[in-house]
mmCIF file of C-alpha atoms in Angstrom:
data_model
loop_
_atom_site.group_PDB
_atom_site.id
_atom_site.type_symbol
_atom_site.label_atom_id
_atom_site.label_comp_id
_atom_site.label_asym_id
_atom_site.label_seq_id
_atom_site.Cartn_x
_atom_site.Cartn_y
_atom_site.Cartn_z
ATOM 1 C CA MET V 1 124.969 159.158 -4.968
ATOM 2 C CA HIS V 2 121.984 157.140 -3.808
ATOM 3 C CA THR V 3 119.224 155.264 -5.615
ATOM 4 C CA PRO V 4 115.918 153.915 -4.296
ATOM 5 C CA LEU V 5 115.928 150.324 -3.072
ATOM 6 C CA THR V 6 112.665 149.722 -4.856
ATOM 7 C CA GLU V 7 112.935 149.324 -8.612
ATOM 8 C CA PRO V 8 110.393 150.630 -11.161
ATOM 9 C CA PRO V 9 108.546 148.133 -13.376
ATOM 10 C CA ALA V 10 110.706 146.194 -15.807
ATOM 11 C CA GLU V 11 109.510 148.292 -18.741
ATOM 12 C CA ALA V 12 110.163 151.540 -16.924
ATOM 13 C CA GLY V 13 112.716 153.653 -18.731
ATOM 14 C CA ALA V 14 113.120 157.423 -18.772
ATOM 15 C CA GLU V 15 110.060 157.880 -20.990
ATOM 16 C CA TYR V 16 107.912 155.707 -18.720
ATOM 17 C CA LEU V 17 108.925 157.674 -15.627
ATOM 18 C CA GLU V 18 108.255 160.996 -17.356
ATOM 19 C CA ASN V 19 104.781 159.775 -18.346
ATOM 20 C CA GLN V 20 104.194 158.605 -14.789
ATOM 21 C CA LYS V 21 105.237 162.001 -13.425
ATOM 22 C CA ALA V 22 102.864 163.707 -15.847
ATOM 23 C CA ALA V 23 99.987 161.471 -14.731
ATOM 24 C CA ILE V 24 100.808 162.079 -11.040
ATOM 25 C CA ALA V 25 100.948 165.840 -11.641
ATOM 26 C CA ARG V 26 97.595 165.731 -13.448
ATOM 27 C CA LEU V 27 95.969 163.843 -10.574
ATOM 28 C CA GLY V 28 97.573 166.231 -8.073
ATOM 29 C CA HIS V 29 96.154 169.223 -9.939
ATOM 30 C CA GLU V 30 92.650 167.775 -9.946
ATOM 31 C CA LEU V 31 92.894 166.897 -6.253
ATOM 32 C CA ARG V 32 94.008 170.436 -5.395
ATOM 33 C CA THR V 33 91.031 171.740 -7.356
ATOM 34 C CA LEU V 34 88.772 169.382 -5.384
ATOM 35 C CA VAL V 35 90.275 170.445 -2.052
ATOM 36 C CA GLU V 36 89.851 174.129 -2.892
ATOM 37 C CA ALA V 37 86.234 173.551 -3.965
ATOM 38 C CA THR V 38 85.602 171.555 -0.781
ATOM 39 C CA VAL V 39 86.715 174.334 1.569
ATOM 40 C CA ARG V 40 84.781 176.996 -0.346
ATOM 41 C CA THR V 41 81.516 175.224 -1.065
ATOM 42 C CA ALA V 42 78.124 176.123 0.344
ATOM 43 C CA ALA V 43 76.569 173.043 -1.244
ATOM 44 C CA SER V 44 73.511 171.370 0.240
ATOM 45 C CA LEU V 45 73.657 168.511 2.730
ATOM 46 C CA ASP V 46 72.512 166.027 0.087
ATOM 47 C CA THR V 47 75.197 167.216 -2.309
ATOM 48 C CA LEU V 48 77.904 166.874 0.328
ATOM 49 C CA HIS V 49 76.860 163.295 1.105
ATOM 50 C CA ARG V 50 76.664 162.429 -2.603
ATOM 51 C CA VAL V 51 80.110 163.875 -3.290
ATOM 52 C CA ALA V 52 81.552 162.072 -0.250
ATOM 53 C CA ASP V 53 80.233 158.783 -1.635
ATOM 54 C CA GLY V 54 81.772 159.598 -4.999
ATOM 55 C CA VAL V 55 85.143 160.428 -3.468
ATOM 56 C CA ARG V 56 85.073 157.138 -1.531
ATOM 57 C CA HIS V 57 84.407 155.310 -4.799
ATOM 58 C CA VAL V 58 87.285 157.102 -6.546
ATOM 59 C CA THR V 59 89.649 156.368 -3.652
ATOM 60 C CA GLY V 60 88.810 152.681 -3.993
ATOM 61 C CA GLN V 61 90.176 152.755 -7.551
ATOM 62 C CA LEU V 62 93.707 153.520 -6.341
ATOM 63 C CA THR V 63 94.545 149.856 -6.080
ATOM 64 C CA GLY V 64 97.841 147.996 -6.121
ATOM 65 C CA ARG V 65 100.783 148.007 -3.786
ATOM 66 C CA ARG V 66 101.115 150.986 -1.450
ATOM 67 C CA ARG V 67 104.604 152.228 -0.742
ATOM 68 C CA ALA V 68 105.959 151.883 2.762
ATOM 69 C CA ARG V 69 106.459 154.849 5.088
ATOM 70 C CA ALA V 70 110.186 155.283 4.418
ATOM 71 C CA GLU V 71 110.207 154.077 0.816
ATOM 72 C CA THR V 72 111.411 156.483 -1.882
ATOM 73 C CA PRO V 73 109.052 156.718 -4.892
ATOM 74 C CA GLU V 74 110.742 155.873 -8.174
ATOM 75 C CA VAL V 75 109.555 159.223 -9.572
ATOM 76 C CA ASP V 76 111.454 161.168 -6.893
ATOM 77 C CA GLY V 77 114.943 162.611 -7.234
ATOM 78 C CA PHE V 78 115.716 162.259 -3.525
ATOM 79 C CA PRO V 79 118.184 163.274 -2.299
ATOM 80 C CA GLY V 80 118.656 166.588 -4.038
ATOM 81 C CA GLY V 81 116.033 166.260 -6.760
ATOM 82 C CA PRO V 82 112.324 167.023 -7.278
ATOM 83 C CA ARG V 83 109.867 165.438 -4.824
ATOM 84 C CA MET V 84 106.553 164.620 -6.510
ATOM 85 C CA TYR V 85 104.580 164.308 -3.262
ATOM 86 C CA SER V 86 106.174 167.099 -1.200
ATOM 87 C CA PRO V 87 103.490 169.155 0.615
ATOM 88 C CA VAL V 88 105.359 172.285 -0.515
ATOM 89 C CA VAL V 89 106.707 171.710 -4.031
ATOM 90 C CA GLY V 90 105.111 168.420 -5.075
ATOM 91 C CA ALA V 91 103.067 168.569 -8.261
ATOM 92 C CA GLY V 92 101.402 165.327 -7.155
ATOM 93 C CA SER V 93 100.439 166.535 -3.684
ATOM 94 C CA PRO V 94 96.892 167.757 -2.966
ATOM 95 C CA LEU V 95 98.353 169.737 -0.040
ATOM 96 C CA ALA V 96 101.036 171.720 -1.895
ATOM 97 C CA PRO V 97 100.476 175.228 -3.384
ATOM 98 C CA PRO V 98 102.780 173.974 -5.184
ATOM 99 C CA VAL V 99 105.908 176.161 -5.171
ATOM 100 C CA SER V 100 107.998 176.461 -8.338
ATOM 101 C CA ILE V 101 111.682 176.952 -7.532
ATOM 102 C CA THR V 102 114.558 178.321 -9.588
ATOM 103 C CA PRO V 103 118.185 178.989 -8.577
ATOM 104 C CA THR V 104 119.561 182.511 -8.201
ATOM 105 C CA ASP V 105 123.115 183.804 -7.959
ATOM 106 C CA ASP V 106 123.156 183.356 -4.180
ATOM 107 C CA GLY V 107 120.299 180.961 -3.376
ATOM 108 C CA VAL V 108 116.866 180.002 -4.669
ATOM 109 C CA ILE V 109 113.614 181.787 -5.414
ATOM 110 C CA GLY V 110 110.150 180.280 -5.229
ATOM 111 C CA HIS V 111 106.789 181.388 -6.524
ATOM 112 C CA CYS V 112 103.336 180.217 -5.467
ATOM 113 C CA THR V 113 99.840 181.357 -4.595
ATOM 114 C CA LEU V 114 98.128 180.156 -1.432
ATOM 115 C CA GLY V 115 94.450 179.253 -1.680
ATOM 116 C CA ILE V 116 91.599 179.091 0.808
ATOM 117 C CA ALA V 117 92.751 175.592 1.781
ATOM 118 C CA HIS V 118 95.840 177.243 3.342
ATOM 119 C CA GLU V 119 93.831 179.786 5.330
ATOM 120 C CA GLY V 120 94.570 180.769 8.921
ATOM 121 C CA PRO V 121 92.904 184.093 9.794
ATOM 122 C CA PRO V 122 90.104 184.819 7.294
ATOM 123 C CA GLY V 123 91.689 185.978 4.046
ATOM 124 C CA TYR V 124 95.259 185.210 5.082
ATOM 125 C CA GLY V 125 97.601 182.243 5.081
ATOM 126 C CA HIS V 126 98.147 180.084 8.152
ATOM 127 C CA GLY V 127 101.365 180.975 9.978
ATOM 128 C CA GLY V 128 102.423 177.335 9.807
ATOM 129 C CA MET V 129 102.240 177.517 6.014
ATOM 130 C CA SER V 130 104.690 180.426 6.061
ATOM 131 C CA ALA V 131 107.071 178.370 8.183
ATOM 132 C CA MET V 132 106.729 175.384 5.864
ATOM 133 C CA LEU V 133 107.374 177.491 2.760
ATOM 134 C CA LEU V 134 110.486 179.051 4.246
ATOM 135 C CA ASP V 135 111.788 175.787 5.674
ATOM 136 C CA GLU V 136 111.554 174.230 2.210
ATOM 137 C CA LEU V 137 113.149 177.143 0.353
ATOM 138 C CA MET V 138 115.946 177.468 2.882
ATOM 139 C CA GLY V 139 116.627 173.742 2.655
ATOM 140 C CA GLN V 140 116.643 174.018 -1.138
ATOM 141 C CA ALA V 141 119.157 176.857 -0.825
ATOM 142 C CA CYS V 142 121.458 174.524 1.135
ATOM 143 C CA THR V 143 121.217 171.904 -1.609
ATOM 144 C CA ALA V 144 121.807 174.507 -4.336
ATOM 145 C CA ALA V 145 124.958 175.595 -2.476
ATOM 146 C CA GLY V 146 126.235 172.008 -2.468
ATOM 147 C CA ASN V 147 125.488 171.373 1.221
ATOM 148 C CA PRO V 148 122.180 169.506 1.529
ATOM 149 C CA GLY V 149 121.045 169.653 5.129
ATOM 150 C CA MET V 150 118.231 169.103 7.591
ATOM 151 C CA THR V 151 116.661 171.778 9.790
ATOM 152 C CA VAL V 152 118.129 172.247 13.261
ATOM 153 C CA SER V 153 116.423 175.532 14.102
ATOM 154 C CA LEU V 154 114.120 177.974 12.357
ATOM 155 C CA GLN V 155 113.437 181.401 13.852
ATOM 156 C CA MET V 156 110.418 183.091 12.298
ATOM 157 C CA ARG V 157 109.442 186.774 12.287
ATOM 158 C CA TYR V 158 105.914 187.593 11.143
ATOM 159 C CA HIS V 159 105.824 191.212 9.973
ATOM 160 C CA GLN V 160 102.510 191.192 8.098
ATOM 161 C CA PRO V 161 99.935 188.496 7.307
ATOM 162 C CA ILE V 162 100.297 186.591 4.027
ATOM 163 C CA PRO V 163 97.363 187.385 1.715
ATOM 164 C CA LEU V 164 95.603 184.475 0.048
ATOM 165 C CA GLU V 165 95.076 184.268 -3.717
ATOM 166 C CA THR V 166 98.040 186.593 -4.201
ATOM 167 C CA PRO V 167 101.219 185.595 -6.064
ATOM 168 C CA LEU V 168 104.050 185.227 -3.562
ATOM 169 C CA ARG V 169 107.824 185.405 -3.820
ATOM 170 C CA ILE V 170 109.923 183.280 -1.434
ATOM 171 C CA LEU V 171 113.708 183.568 -1.145
ATOM 172 C CA GLY V 172 116.242 181.281 0.510
ATOM 173 C CA ARG V 173 119.936 182.161 0.826
ATOM 174 C CA VAL V 174 122.913 180.530 2.522
ATOM 175 C CA THR V 175 124.855 183.088 4.560
ATOM 176 C CA GLY V 176 127.626 180.909 6.007
ATOM 177 C CA THR V 177 128.836 177.480 7.082
ATOM 178 C CA ASP V 178 130.648 176.013 10.082
ATOM 179 C CA ASN V 179 131.788 172.455 9.466
ATOM 180 C CA ARG V 180 128.498 170.599 8.865
ATOM 181 C CA LYS V 181 126.323 173.524 9.999
ATOM 182 C CA ILE V 182 124.744 175.769 7.363
ATOM 183 C CA PHE V 183 123.314 179.205 8.178
ATOM 184 C CA VAL V 184 120.414 180.344 6.017
ATOM 185 C CA THR V 185 118.008 183.267 5.717
ATOM 186 C CA GLY V 186 114.609 183.406 4.052
ATOM 187 C CA THR V 187 111.910 185.937 3.169
ATOM 188 C CA ILE V 188 108.353 185.944 1.881
ATOM 189 C CA THR V 189 106.991 188.921 -0.040
ATOM 190 C CA THR V 190 104.331 189.405 -2.668
ATOM 191 C CA GLN V 191 105.463 189.400 -6.272
ATOM 192 C CA ALA V 192 103.916 192.844 -6.696
ATOM 193 C CA ASP V 193 105.876 194.343 -3.780
ATOM 194 C CA PRO V 194 109.141 192.422 -3.336
ATOM 195 C CA SER V 195 110.671 195.164 -1.159
ATOM 196 C CA THR V 196 108.170 194.677 1.683
ATOM 197 C CA ASN V 197 108.939 191.625 3.820
ATOM 198 C CA LEU V 198 105.865 189.832 5.112
ATOM 199 C CA VAL V 199 107.710 187.008 6.881
ATOM 200 C CA THR V 200 111.439 186.508 7.448
ATOM 201 C CA ALA V 201 113.408 183.643 8.961
ATOM 202 C CA ASP V 202 116.881 182.684 10.118
ATOM 203 C CA GLY V 203 117.753 179.017 10.165
ATOM 204 C CA VAL V 204 120.464 176.553 10.991
ATOM 205 C CA PHE V 205 120.685 173.357 8.955
ATOM 206 C CA ILE V 206 123.100 170.468 9.313
ATOM 207 C CA THR V 207 124.428 168.000 6.772
ATOM 208 C CA PRO V 208 124.105 164.451 8.156
ATOM 209 C CA ASP V 209 127.251 162.370 8.068
ATOM 210 C CA PRO V 210 127.046 159.164 5.970
ATOM 211 C CA ALA V 211 126.188 156.957 8.961
ATOM 212 C CA GLN V 212 123.391 159.311 10.029
ATOM 213 C CA ALA V 213 122.036 159.465 6.488
ATOM 214 C CA ARG V 214 121.887 155.663 6.251
ATOM 215 C CA ALA V 215 120.119 155.462 9.630
ATOM 216 C CA LEU V 216 117.624 158.203 8.788
ATOM 217 C CA PHE V 217 116.838 156.984 5.264
ATOM 218 C CA PRO V 218 116.996 153.176 5.268
ATOM 219 C CA SER V 219 115.337 152.890 1.849
ATOM 220 C CA LEU V 220 118.436 154.388 0.230
ATOM 221 C CA ARG V 221 121.609 152.515 -0.528
ATOM 222 C CA GLU V 222 124.938 153.429 -1.977
ATOM 223 C CA GLU V 223 125.349 152.823 -5.688
ATOM 224 C CA THR V 224 127.908 150.175 -6.516
#
């Protein structure tokens, strides 16, 4: 088991961290609402400049120490737990849909709805978003199976475009292992029509050995 090198404030217990997560999730929600409004607006030039000034002012209020590139936030469960700022599942991320994930008998299932901010072709999700969704769910399936791993290869098949503003269903399932290699499949469908695959993927993940893990994630240390 690993813990972050950085410690939360002295008064930070379980209740403090839960309150912090709630505040981060609230800010993330409002930022996602702002992003969606930004990519849909037909506001006037004056309004755009005025809002940009306001956003700059708000950004200036996020003062205090900024975490380093490889530093694990104290609100994260990494490795193996919820990531508050993940661009896929993070409730605190303005980029995430975000995806809610639950375990199944043989993997994990995720649900989300892509907005206009995730658009590729007009009315449909960007193909890179599909890859990111499946990469995340397939990685989560590895963790759920007791073999957390990192992506080695991801082969995508785009059968139909992903509609925006439509509830989606994403599956990840481990199909086999070979030493540290994990073989995984994934699918994206709509919730309304789970029998019709829109995007499918086959992936290979690998579990880093302890030395690799320490080299890749220097902000983590072994518990004593």
